[in-house]
PDB file of C-alpha atoms in Angstrom:
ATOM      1  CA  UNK A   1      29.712   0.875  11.788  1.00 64.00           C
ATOM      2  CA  UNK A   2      32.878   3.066  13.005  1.00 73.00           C
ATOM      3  CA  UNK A   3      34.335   2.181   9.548  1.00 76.00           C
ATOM      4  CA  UNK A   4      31.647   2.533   7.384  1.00 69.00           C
ATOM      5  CA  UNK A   5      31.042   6.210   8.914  1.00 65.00           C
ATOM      6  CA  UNK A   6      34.671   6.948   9.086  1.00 73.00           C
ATOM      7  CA  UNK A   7      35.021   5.562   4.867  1.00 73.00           C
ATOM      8  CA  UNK A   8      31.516   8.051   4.285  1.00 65.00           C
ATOM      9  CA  UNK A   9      33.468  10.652   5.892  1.00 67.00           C
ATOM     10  CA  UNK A  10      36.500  10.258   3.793  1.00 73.00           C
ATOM     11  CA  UNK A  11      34.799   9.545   0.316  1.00 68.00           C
ATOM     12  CA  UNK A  12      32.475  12.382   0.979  1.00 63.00           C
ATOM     13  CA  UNK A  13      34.652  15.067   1.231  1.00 69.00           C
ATOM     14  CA  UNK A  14      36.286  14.316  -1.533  1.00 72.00           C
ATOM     15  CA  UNK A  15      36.362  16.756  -4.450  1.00 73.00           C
ATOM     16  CA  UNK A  16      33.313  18.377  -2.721  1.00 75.00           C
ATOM     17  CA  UNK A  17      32.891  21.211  -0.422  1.00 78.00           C
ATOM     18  CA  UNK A  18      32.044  21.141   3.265  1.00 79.00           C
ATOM     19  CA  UNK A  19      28.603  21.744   2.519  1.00 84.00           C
ATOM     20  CA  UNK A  20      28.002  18.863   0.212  1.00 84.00           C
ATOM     21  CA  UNK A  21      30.230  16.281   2.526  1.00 81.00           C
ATOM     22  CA  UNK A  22      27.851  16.787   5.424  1.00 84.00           C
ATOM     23  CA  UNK A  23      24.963  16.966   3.243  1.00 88.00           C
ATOM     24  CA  UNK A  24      26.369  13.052   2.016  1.00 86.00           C
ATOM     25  CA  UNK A  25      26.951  12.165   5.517  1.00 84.00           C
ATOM     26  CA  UNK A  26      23.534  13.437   6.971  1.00 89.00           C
ATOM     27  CA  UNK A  27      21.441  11.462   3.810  1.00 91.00           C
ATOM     28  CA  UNK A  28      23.346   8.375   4.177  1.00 89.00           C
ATOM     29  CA  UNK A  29      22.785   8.261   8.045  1.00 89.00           C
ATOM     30  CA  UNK A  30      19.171   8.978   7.612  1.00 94.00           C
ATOM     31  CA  UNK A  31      18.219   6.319   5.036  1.00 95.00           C
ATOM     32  CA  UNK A  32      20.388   3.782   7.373  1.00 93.00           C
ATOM     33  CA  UNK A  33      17.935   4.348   9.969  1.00 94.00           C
ATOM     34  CA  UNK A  34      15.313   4.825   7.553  1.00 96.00           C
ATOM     35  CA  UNK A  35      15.856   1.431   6.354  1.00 94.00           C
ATOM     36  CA  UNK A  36      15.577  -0.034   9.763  1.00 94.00           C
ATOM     37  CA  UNK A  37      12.360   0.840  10.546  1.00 97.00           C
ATOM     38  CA  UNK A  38      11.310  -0.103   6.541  1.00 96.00           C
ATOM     39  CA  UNK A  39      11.998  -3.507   8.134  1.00 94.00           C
ATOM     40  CA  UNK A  40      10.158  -3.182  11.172  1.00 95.00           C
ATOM     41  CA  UNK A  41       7.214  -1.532   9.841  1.00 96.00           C
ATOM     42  CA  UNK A  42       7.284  -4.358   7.274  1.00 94.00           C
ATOM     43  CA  UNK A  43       6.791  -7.360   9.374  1.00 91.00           C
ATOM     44  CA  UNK A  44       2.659  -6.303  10.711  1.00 91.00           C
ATOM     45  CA  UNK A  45       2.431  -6.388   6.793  1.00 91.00           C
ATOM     46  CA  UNK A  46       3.966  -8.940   5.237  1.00 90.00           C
ATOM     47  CA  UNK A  47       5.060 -11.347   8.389  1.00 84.00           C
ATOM     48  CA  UNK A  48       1.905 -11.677   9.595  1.00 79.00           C
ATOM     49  CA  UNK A  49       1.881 -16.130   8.551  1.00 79.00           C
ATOM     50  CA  UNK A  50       4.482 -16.029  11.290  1.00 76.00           C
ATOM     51  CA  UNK A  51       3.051 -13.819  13.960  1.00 76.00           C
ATOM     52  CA  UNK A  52       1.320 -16.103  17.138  1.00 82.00           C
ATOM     53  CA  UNK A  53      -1.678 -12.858  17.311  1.00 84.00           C
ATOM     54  CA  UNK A  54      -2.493 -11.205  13.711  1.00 86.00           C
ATOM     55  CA  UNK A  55      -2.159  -7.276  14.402  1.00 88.00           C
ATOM     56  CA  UNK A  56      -5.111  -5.709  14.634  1.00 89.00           C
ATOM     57  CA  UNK A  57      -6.290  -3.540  11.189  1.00 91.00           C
ATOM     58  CA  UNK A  58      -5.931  -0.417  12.960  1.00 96.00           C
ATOM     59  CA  UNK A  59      -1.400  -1.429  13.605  1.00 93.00           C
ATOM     60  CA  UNK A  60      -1.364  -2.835  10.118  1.00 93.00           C
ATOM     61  CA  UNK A  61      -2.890   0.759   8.787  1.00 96.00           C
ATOM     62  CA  UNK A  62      -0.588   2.624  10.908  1.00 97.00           C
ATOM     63  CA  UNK A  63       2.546   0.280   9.755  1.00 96.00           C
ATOM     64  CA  UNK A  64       1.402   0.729   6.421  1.00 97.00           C
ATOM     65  CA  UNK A  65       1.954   4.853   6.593  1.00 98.00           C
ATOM     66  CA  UNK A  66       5.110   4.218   8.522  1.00 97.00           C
ATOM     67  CA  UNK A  67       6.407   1.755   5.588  1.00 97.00           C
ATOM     68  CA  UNK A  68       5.232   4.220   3.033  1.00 97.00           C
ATOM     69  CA  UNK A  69       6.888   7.545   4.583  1.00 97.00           C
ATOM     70  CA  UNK A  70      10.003   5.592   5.449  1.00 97.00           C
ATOM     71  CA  UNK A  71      10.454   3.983   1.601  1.00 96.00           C
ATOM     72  CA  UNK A  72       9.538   7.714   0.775  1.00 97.00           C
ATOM     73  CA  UNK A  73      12.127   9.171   3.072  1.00 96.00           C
ATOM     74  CA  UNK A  74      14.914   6.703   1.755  1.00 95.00           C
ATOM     75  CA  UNK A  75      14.297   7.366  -1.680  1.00 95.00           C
ATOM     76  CA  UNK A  76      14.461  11.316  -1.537  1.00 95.00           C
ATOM     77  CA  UNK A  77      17.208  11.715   0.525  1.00 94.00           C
ATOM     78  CA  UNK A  78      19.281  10.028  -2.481  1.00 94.00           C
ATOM     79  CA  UNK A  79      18.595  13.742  -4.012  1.00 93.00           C
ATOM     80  CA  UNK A  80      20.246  16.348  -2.660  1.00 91.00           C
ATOM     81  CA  UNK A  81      18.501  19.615  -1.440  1.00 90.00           C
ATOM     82  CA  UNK A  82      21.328  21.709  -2.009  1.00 88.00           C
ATOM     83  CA  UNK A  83      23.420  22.863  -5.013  1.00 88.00           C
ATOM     84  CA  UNK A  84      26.059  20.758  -5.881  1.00 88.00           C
ATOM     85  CA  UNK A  85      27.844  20.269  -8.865  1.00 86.00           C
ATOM     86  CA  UNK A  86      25.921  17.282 -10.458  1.00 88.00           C
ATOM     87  CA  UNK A  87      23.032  15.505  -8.453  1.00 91.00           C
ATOM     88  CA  UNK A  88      24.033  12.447  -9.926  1.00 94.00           C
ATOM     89  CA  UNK A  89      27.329  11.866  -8.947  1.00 90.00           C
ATOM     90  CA  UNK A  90      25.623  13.207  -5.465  1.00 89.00           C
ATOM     91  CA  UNK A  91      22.994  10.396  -6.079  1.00 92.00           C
ATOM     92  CA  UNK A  92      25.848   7.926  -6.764  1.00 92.00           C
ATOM     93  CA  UNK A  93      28.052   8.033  -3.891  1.00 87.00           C
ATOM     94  CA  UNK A  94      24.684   7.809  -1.681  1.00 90.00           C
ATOM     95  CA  UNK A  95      23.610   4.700  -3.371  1.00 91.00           C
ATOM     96  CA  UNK A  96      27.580   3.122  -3.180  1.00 88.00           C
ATOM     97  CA  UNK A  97      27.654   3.632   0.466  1.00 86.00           C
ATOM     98  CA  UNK A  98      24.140   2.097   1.283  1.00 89.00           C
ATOM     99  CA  UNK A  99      24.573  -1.034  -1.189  1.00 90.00           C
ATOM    100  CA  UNK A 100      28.134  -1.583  -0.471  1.00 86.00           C
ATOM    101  CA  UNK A 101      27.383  -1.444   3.624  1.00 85.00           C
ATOM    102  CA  UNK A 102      24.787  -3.495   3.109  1.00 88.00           C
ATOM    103  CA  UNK A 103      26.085  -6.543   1.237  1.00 91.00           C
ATOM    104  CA  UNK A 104      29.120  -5.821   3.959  1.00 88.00           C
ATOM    105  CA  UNK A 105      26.465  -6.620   6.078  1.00 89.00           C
ATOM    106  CA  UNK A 106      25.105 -10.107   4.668  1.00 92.00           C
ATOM    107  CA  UNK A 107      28.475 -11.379   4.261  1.00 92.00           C
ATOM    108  CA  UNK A 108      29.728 -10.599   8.018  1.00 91.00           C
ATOM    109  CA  UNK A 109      26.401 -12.382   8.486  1.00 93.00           C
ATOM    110  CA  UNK A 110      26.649 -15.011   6.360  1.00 94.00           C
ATOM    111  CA  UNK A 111      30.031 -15.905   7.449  1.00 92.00           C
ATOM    112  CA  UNK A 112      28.975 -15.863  11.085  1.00 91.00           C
ATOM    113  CA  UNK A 113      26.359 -18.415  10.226  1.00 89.00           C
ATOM    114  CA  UNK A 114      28.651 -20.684   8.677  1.00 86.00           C
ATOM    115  CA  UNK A 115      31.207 -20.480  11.273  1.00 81.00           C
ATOM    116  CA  UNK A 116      27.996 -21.488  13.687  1.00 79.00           C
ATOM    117  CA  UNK A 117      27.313 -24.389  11.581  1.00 75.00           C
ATOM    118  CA  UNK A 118      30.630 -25.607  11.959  1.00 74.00           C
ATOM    119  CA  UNK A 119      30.993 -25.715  15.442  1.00 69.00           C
ATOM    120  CA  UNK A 120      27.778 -27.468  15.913  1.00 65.00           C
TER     121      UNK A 120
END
């Protein structure tokens, strides 16, 4: 994580000013975590076949709003809220960072699964 934050930090800031490098940093950060708890509000929804106790309607409603405003949260903070020289390029480096950490992600994983394999 040190090294994804520390590679945001560097790409960021360049050809941009000090406003729009923390504004980079701040959005990817947030959808991070807002992508976290996209997972974890997901799994009253659509992992209840592998739950022992189905949630109760009144957890699935509430995980349903916290799904929503967390998918909602992720996809606005691609857009930045202040002026920058072009939104897309803004929009671009956001989307890099969060789709190249994440398939970072899956292949530390998947390579840690197949070195389990192995040894079994």
């Amino acid at each position: 994580m040190s090294g994804i934050t520390l590679a945001l930090t560097l790409v960021g800031q360049a050809g941009v000013g000090v406003q729009e490098a923390f504004q980079l940093l701040e959005n990817a950060a947030g959808i991070f975590y807002a992508l976290t708890y996209v997972a974890l509000f997901a799994i009253p929804i659509f992992g209840v076949a592998n739950l022992s106790r189905r949630p109760s309607r009144l957890l699935r409603v509430a995980a349903m709003c916290g799904f929503a405003m967390s998918l909602l949260y992720s996809t606005l903070s691609v857009f930045p809220i202040i002026d920058v020289a072009s939104w897309q390029i803004f929009a671009g480096k956001i989307i890099v960072v969060i789709v190249g950490a994440n398939l970072l992600g899956v292949a530390i994983y998947t390579a840690g699964r197949r070195s389990t394999a192995r040894v079994r």
